[in-house]
Amino acid sequence: MKAIIMAGGEGTRLRPLTCSFPKPLAKLCGRPVVYYILDLLDKHGFDEAIFTLGYKAGQIEELFETGQYKNVKLRFSREEFPLGTAGCVKQAVSGDTAYVEDFLVISGDALCDFDLTAAVHEHRNSGAGATVITKRVNDPREYGLVLSDESGAITGFSEKPSYLSCIGDCANTGVYVLSRSVMELIPDGIQCDFARDVFPQMLADRQHGGLRAYEESGYWCDIGDFTTYIQSQQDILNGKVKCYVDESRRHGNNHIGRNVSIGENTIVDACIIGDNVSIGSNVKLQGAVILDSAFISNGATVNYAIIGANAKLQHSVSVYEGCVIGEGCVIGREAIVAGAAKVWNGKHVRPGANVTKDIKHSGFKATLHALDATQLSDTGVTGETNVDITPEFCARLGAALAVTSAKRTPAARRIALSCEDNNASKAMKLAVIAGVSGAGAEAFDVGTATQPQLLHAAGLLDCGIVARVKCGIFAQVEVSAAYGLQLTRVEERRLEAALARSEYKNADWNGFGEIHSLQGYFERDLYASMLRNHAGFKSAYRLKINCNNEILTCVRIH
């Protein structure tokens, strides 16, 4: 048996999620919805299927580049322009001798577990030209309805009727079994739909074997909006759909993907969480769908909302019922998104904002904290670790620092860097160093030296810029001139411009600046000697320094 999988729609009602991929690739419990359709075809013995493709066709072709899914051979038919449900099927089977017998037409973006074997058997026994699989629904107003008599012969159609005009509750599921003769009713190369054009013509002419309805009792969900997108995944988890579920991903009433980290005191209830998601501490997730590689920081709340792939929710963000955060969005600290608002892909919401309307056309400009060398806790660039301050951002910052020092004397176009003693700080420091070198300046890596140690080394090395990285939940890159002096206002503006507009020069391959590793510069004895020399007095007392820095803790001054 052969099948046609209609997968050319744009999925406009699921935007912004479907801005970057076709609707059949929307994930349900970690798997593209089209996988569930292919599993169903394989289960009922279908040996070949043709995808009708339009919107972002290449992504589906790439996903199935082997041309095979389990026991189902796959082929593709692209629409150059929209041909409608019937037109695209006609194009797919034209001239294909494999489709001279009955074949199935099914949507690539709906979830169902119909008994396709029984439907095909009923179609063949009835001698119908087309069999429409129907399903009783609770609210007929949202669907195209099929009207039939007791024998199953279709007597009429009703498209999304009003409450008063509802005379049936059997929805057209968009799953059909067709005889090849029906293709004669479909014109070539123009838009044509089964429900709007072909079936009414068959009903009026009573030719080509007639129309019949086959009522199914199995599960069916037309994933037409975000409510059904969330509900269908809950139904999968609750066992309402006969389909494959990776039981290793099921944790209570949640589906949790691979490589997911969840912090302490975090509540996760009835949620779908994709792969590579990072969730902080004291987070509350209720009925949420969190897609791949999203980041949710400490104290955030997400209730019955969707968080897109690679989106970032900063500290104490709240996202409420019906809201959708698009792919790659950044929602600033303590911001609130409510009122079923949609934040489209790549948008940034400023900290503390209260969003109740869609954000589709807007921009975001990063800002720098004031560079004030007299208040070290407020110096430099700050933000949430791996949300605002990322390795990518640090590389840009390194290049910007190289530009900032470029107007100094050539000998002073050197940058000294150190960091706190933790993996995040070390990684960010290395990224800054890479940016400095890539912009052609010299970088001196002083390891995990303290700020006084770093300033002392920078003075000895004639470095024009000093930077120190400190990472916890929030990250800070402290920036100053040599000896801890404040950058001039001109230099501050140069740094800000370089970061905001990427106004820095990338060196060619042999123009990278040299990287000097000075991580052993402050061995214990050397630093103790330096402190004694700078003390300039003698004392009968023995002094021991106690602090979190291992090097300083071991220093004794006599």
mmCIF file of C-alpha atoms in Angstrom, residues 248-457:
data_model
loop_
_atom_site.group_PDB
_atom_site.id
_atom_site.type_symbol
_atom_site.label_atom_id
_atom_site.label_comp_id
_atom_site.label_asym_id
_atom_site.label_seq_id
_atom_site.Cartn_x
_atom_site.Cartn_y
_atom_site.Cartn_z
ATOM 1 C CA SER A 248 13.565 6.352 29.704
ATOM 2 C CA ARG A 249 12.502 9.981 29.209
ATOM 3 C CA ARG A 250 9.340 9.655 31.298
ATOM 4 C CA HIS A 251 9.733 10.944 34.851
ATOM 5 C CA GLY A 252 6.406 10.829 36.657
ATOM 6 C CA ASN A 253 4.037 13.019 34.664
ATOM 7 C CA ASN A 254 6.922 14.745 32.858
ATOM 8 C CA HIS A 255 8.895 14.054 29.698
ATOM 9 C CA ILE A 256 12.515 15.084 30.221
ATOM 10 C CA GLY A 257 14.991 14.929 27.339
ATOM 11 C CA ARG A 258 18.665 14.076 27.258
ATOM 12 C CA ASN A 259 21.373 16.108 28.972
ATOM 13 C CA VAL A 260 18.942 18.174 31.062
ATOM 14 C CA SER A 261 20.131 19.831 34.272
ATOM 15 C CA ILE A 262 17.661 20.856 36.983
ATOM 16 C CA GLY A 263 18.678 22.891 40.031
ATOM 17 C CA GLU A 264 17.715 22.513 43.665
ATOM 18 C CA ASN A 265 14.196 23.249 44.961
ATOM 19 C CA THR A 266 12.827 23.341 41.403
ATOM 20 C CA ILE A 267 9.263 22.122 40.787
ATOM 21 C CA VAL A 268 8.509 20.451 37.441
ATOM 22 C CA ASP A 269 4.898 19.314 36.990
ATOM 23 C CA ALA A 270 3.281 17.974 33.796
ATOM 24 C CA CYS A 271 6.002 19.421 31.576
ATOM 25 C CA ILE A 272 7.636 18.491 28.276
ATOM 26 C CA ILE A 273 11.344 19.317 28.361
ATOM 27 C CA GLY A 274 13.590 18.895 25.317
ATOM 28 C CA ASP A 275 17.256 17.959 25.047
ATOM 29 C CA ASN A 276 20.172 20.012 26.419
ATOM 30 C CA VAL A 277 17.955 22.220 28.568
ATOM 31 C CA SER A 278 19.391 23.982 31.620
ATOM 32 C CA ILE A 279 17.005 24.802 34.467
ATOM 33 C CA GLY A 280 18.192 26.683 37.542
ATOM 34 C CA SER A 281 17.244 26.528 41.210
ATOM 35 C CA ASN A 282 13.923 27.565 42.753
ATOM 36 C CA VAL A 283 12.193 27.405 39.365
ATOM 37 C CA LYS A 284 8.482 26.573 39.033
ATOM 38 C CA LEU A 285 7.376 24.853 35.807
ATOM 39 C CA GLN A 286 3.727 23.863 35.429
ATOM 40 C CA GLY A 287 2.287 22.395 32.213
ATOM 41 C CA ALA A 288 5.094 23.970 30.193
ATOM 42 C CA VAL A 289 6.749 22.911 26.943
ATOM 43 C CA ILE A 290 10.470 23.719 26.980
ATOM 44 C CA LEU A 291 12.209 23.073 23.653
ATOM 45 C CA ASP A 292 15.817 22.041 22.990
ATOM 46 C CA SER A 293 18.756 23.994 24.442
ATOM 47 C CA ALA A 294 16.598 26.498 26.320
ATOM 48 C CA PHE A 295 18.046 28.133 29.453
ATOM 49 C CA ILE A 296 15.863 28.960 32.451
ATOM 50 C CA SER A 297 17.595 30.798 35.247
ATOM 51 C CA ASN A 298 17.037 30.712 39.002
ATOM 52 C CA GLY A 299 13.695 31.806 40.375
ATOM 53 C CA ALA A 300 11.850 31.723 37.032
ATOM 54 C CA THR A 301 8.203 30.674 36.654
ATOM 55 C CA VAL A 302 6.620 29.154 33.534
ATOM 56 C CA ASN A 303 2.939 28.160 33.634
ATOM 57 C CA TYR A 304 1.259 26.459 30.643
ATOM 58 C CA ALA A 305 3.473 28.311 28.187
ATOM 59 C CA ILE A 306 5.954 27.377 25.458
ATOM 60 C CA ILE A 307 9.642 28.271 25.555
ATOM 61 C CA GLY A 308 11.337 27.963 22.151
ATOM 62 C CA ALA A 309 14.660 26.369 21.308
ATOM 63 C CA ASN A 310 17.751 28.273 22.513
ATOM 64 C CA ALA A 311 15.595 30.827 24.334
ATOM 65 C CA LYS A 312 16.952 32.273 27.574
ATOM 66 C CA LEU A 313 14.888 33.270 30.602
ATOM 67 C CA GLN A 314 16.976 35.295 33.010
ATOM 68 C CA HIS A 315 16.730 35.443 36.783
ATOM 69 C CA SER A 316 13.157 35.550 38.219
ATOM 70 C CA VAL A 317 11.392 35.820 34.847
ATOM 71 C CA SER A 318 7.684 34.858 34.808
ATOM 72 C CA VAL A 319 5.912 33.501 31.711
ATOM 73 C CA TYR A 320 2.224 32.761 32.076
ATOM 74 C CA GLU A 321 -0.643 30.889 30.429
ATOM 75 C CA GLY A 322 -0.825 30.818 26.643
ATOM 76 C CA CYS A 323 2.411 32.722 26.080
ATOM 77 C CA VAL A 324 5.047 31.663 23.565
ATOM 78 C CA ILE A 325 8.711 32.647 23.710
ATOM 79 C CA GLY A 326 10.281 32.197 20.265
ATOM 80 C CA GLU A 327 13.559 30.596 19.315
ATOM 81 C CA GLY A 328 16.666 32.443 20.502
ATOM 82 C CA CYS A 329 14.777 35.046 22.564
ATOM 83 C CA VAL A 330 16.266 36.560 25.699
ATOM 84 C CA ILE A 331 13.843 37.615 28.430
ATOM 85 C CA GLY A 332 15.524 40.008 30.847
ATOM 86 C CA ARG A 333 15.670 39.649 34.617
ATOM 87 C CA GLU A 334 12.364 39.889 36.504
ATOM 88 C CA ALA A 335 10.399 40.512 33.300
ATOM 89 C CA ILE A 336 6.799 39.255 33.111
ATOM 90 C CA VAL A 337 5.218 37.870 29.940
ATOM 91 C CA ALA A 338 1.448 37.380 30.237
ATOM 92 C CA GLY A 339 -1.832 37.769 28.367
ATOM 93 C CA ALA A 340 -1.042 34.975 25.865
ATOM 94 C CA ALA A 341 1.631 37.211 24.347
ATOM 95 C CA LYS A 342 3.956 35.873 21.655
ATOM 96 C CA VAL A 343 7.588 37.004 21.609
ATOM 97 C CA TRP A 344 8.919 36.275 18.127
ATOM 98 C CA ASN A 345 12.222 34.619 17.360
ATOM 99 C CA GLY A 346 15.410 36.412 18.336
ATOM 100 C CA LYS A 347 13.733 39.247 20.256
ATOM 101 C CA HIS A 348 15.096 40.591 23.538
ATOM 102 C CA VAL A 349 12.875 41.802 26.368
ATOM 103 C CA ARG A 350 14.477 44.312 28.707
ATOM 104 C CA PRO A 351 14.825 43.492 32.426
ATOM 105 C CA GLY A 352 11.741 44.265 34.497
ATOM 106 C CA ALA A 353 9.447 44.665 31.486
ATOM 107 C CA ASN A 354 5.751 43.732 31.680
ATOM 108 C CA VAL A 355 4.784 42.223 28.316
ATOM 109 C CA THR A 356 1.089 41.663 27.571
ATOM 110 C CA LYS A 357 1.095 42.070 23.761
ATOM 111 C CA ASP A 358 2.942 40.314 20.971
ATOM 112 C CA ILE A 359 6.497 41.465 20.305
ATOM 113 C CA LYS A 360 7.147 40.917 16.623
ATOM 114 C CA HIS A 361 9.063 43.979 15.460
ATOM 115 C CA SER A 362 11.483 45.324 18.042
ATOM 116 C CA GLY A 363 15.153 45.586 18.794
ATOM 117 C CA PHE A 364 17.435 45.394 21.795
ATOM 118 C CA LYS A 365 20.574 47.306 22.580
ATOM 119 C CA ALA A 366 22.975 45.886 25.122
ATOM 120 C CA THR A 367 24.252 48.350 27.696
ATOM 121 C CA LEU A 368 27.427 48.473 29.739
ATOM 122 C CA HIS A 369 27.581 49.237 33.427
ATOM 123 C CA ALA A 370 29.578 52.333 34.279
ATOM 124 C CA LEU A 371 33.302 51.673 34.293
ATOM 125 C CA ASP A 372 34.345 53.039 37.657
ATOM 126 C CA ALA A 373 37.733 51.916 38.951
ATOM 127 C CA THR A 374 37.066 53.382 42.386
ATOM 128 C CA GLN A 375 34.221 50.911 42.975
ATOM 129 C CA LEU A 376 35.547 47.538 41.949
ATOM 130 C CA SER A 377 32.245 45.741 42.582
ATOM 131 C CA ASP A 378 30.577 47.940 39.962
ATOM 132 C CA THR A 379 33.403 47.928 37.433
ATOM 133 C CA GLY A 380 33.175 46.567 33.920
ATOM 134 C CA VAL A 381 30.580 44.487 32.171
ATOM 135 C CA THR A 382 28.054 42.441 34.146
ATOM 136 C CA GLY A 383 25.251 40.010 33.354
ATOM 137 C CA GLU A 384 23.985 36.535 33.994
ATOM 138 C CA THR A 385 26.544 33.803 33.419
ATOM 139 C CA ASN A 386 26.068 32.022 30.093
ATOM 140 C CA VAL A 387 22.995 34.130 29.358
ATOM 141 C CA ASP A 388 24.354 37.665 29.002
ATOM 142 C CA ILE A 389 27.999 36.868 29.580
ATOM 143 C CA THR A 390 28.705 33.928 27.276
ATOM 144 C CA PRO A 391 31.958 32.676 25.709
ATOM 145 C CA GLU A 392 30.819 34.234 22.437
ATOM 146 C CA PHE A 393 30.227 37.590 24.113
ATOM 147 C CA CYS A 394 33.591 37.359 25.912
ATOM 148 C CA ALA A 395 35.393 36.811 22.603
ATOM 149 C CA ARG A 396 33.729 39.979 21.279
ATOM 150 C CA LEU A 397 34.674 41.778 24.482
ATOM 151 C CA GLY A 398 38.314 40.717 24.038
ATOM 152 C CA ALA A 399 38.355 42.141 20.517
ATOM 153 C CA ALA A 400 36.730 45.322 21.823
ATOM 154 C CA LEU A 401 39.403 45.642 24.534
ATOM 155 C CA ALA A 402 42.058 45.379 21.831
ATOM 156 C CA VAL A 403 40.431 48.313 20.039
ATOM 157 C CA THR A 404 40.212 50.268 23.287
ATOM 158 C CA SER A 405 43.981 49.949 23.826
ATOM 159 C CA ALA A 406 44.863 50.568 20.165
ATOM 160 C CA LYS A 407 45.375 54.334 20.602
ATOM 161 C CA ARG A 408 47.923 53.829 23.333
ATOM 162 C CA THR A 409 51.638 53.436 22.593
ATOM 163 C CA PRO A 410 52.442 50.243 20.674
ATOM 164 C CA ALA A 411 54.316 48.886 23.686
ATOM 165 C CA ALA A 412 51.247 49.393 25.849
ATOM 166 C CA ARG A 413 48.890 47.609 23.416
ATOM 167 C CA ARG A 414 48.965 44.690 25.763
ATOM 168 C CA ILE A 415 46.184 43.307 27.896
ATOM 169 C CA ALA A 416 46.647 41.436 31.179
ATOM 170 C CA LEU A 417 43.911 39.066 32.308
ATOM 171 C CA SER A 418 43.098 36.873 35.283
ATOM 172 C CA CYS A 419 40.013 35.213 36.747
ATOM 173 C CA GLU A 420 38.496 33.585 39.789
ATOM 174 C CA ASP A 421 39.287 29.949 40.480
ATOM 175 C CA ASN A 422 36.228 28.192 38.984
ATOM 176 C CA ASN A 423 35.539 26.585 35.626
ATOM 177 C CA ALA A 424 33.087 29.223 34.409
ATOM 178 C CA SER A 425 35.523 32.055 35.136
ATOM 179 C CA LYS A 426 38.396 30.202 33.473
ATOM 180 C CA ALA A 427 36.363 29.458 30.356
ATOM 181 C CA MET A 428 35.193 33.064 30.010
ATOM 182 C CA LYS A 429 38.745 34.353 30.515
ATOM 183 C CA LEU A 430 40.045 32.073 27.760
ATOM 184 C CA ALA A 431 37.312 33.401 25.465
ATOM 185 C CA VAL A 432 38.360 36.999 26.205
ATOM 186 C CA ILE A 433 41.969 36.048 25.472
ATOM 187 C CA ALA A 434 40.946 34.512 22.149
ATOM 188 C CA GLY A 435 39.184 37.750 21.204
ATOM 189 C CA VAL A 436 42.190 39.864 22.189
ATOM 190 C CA SER A 437 44.539 37.737 20.092
ATOM 191 C CA GLY A 438 42.112 37.593 17.169
ATOM 192 C CA ALA A 439 42.123 41.389 17.042
ATOM 193 C CA GLY A 440 45.910 41.449 16.889
ATOM 194 C CA ALA A 441 46.750 42.523 20.454
ATOM 195 C CA GLU A 442 48.985 40.741 22.962
ATOM 196 C CA ALA A 443 47.326 38.863 25.836
ATOM 197 C CA PHE A 444 49.022 38.053 29.145
ATOM 198 C CA ASP A 445 47.237 35.272 31.018
ATOM 199 C CA VAL A 446 48.032 35.707 34.730
ATOM 200 C CA GLY A 447 45.904 32.725 35.762
ATOM 201 C CA THR A 448 43.737 33.031 38.875
ATOM 202 C CA ALA A 449 45.606 36.026 40.249
ATOM 203 C CA THR A 450 43.725 38.405 42.539
ATOM 204 C CA GLN A 451 43.011 41.947 41.427
ATOM 205 C CA PRO A 452 46.050 43.415 43.283
ATOM 206 C CA GLN A 453 48.274 40.676 41.870
ATOM 207 C CA LEU A 454 46.924 41.314 38.370
ATOM 208 C CA LEU A 455 47.481 45.076 38.640
ATOM 209 C CA HIS A 456 51.028 44.529 39.881
ATOM 210 C CA ALA A 457 51.796 42.163 36.987
#
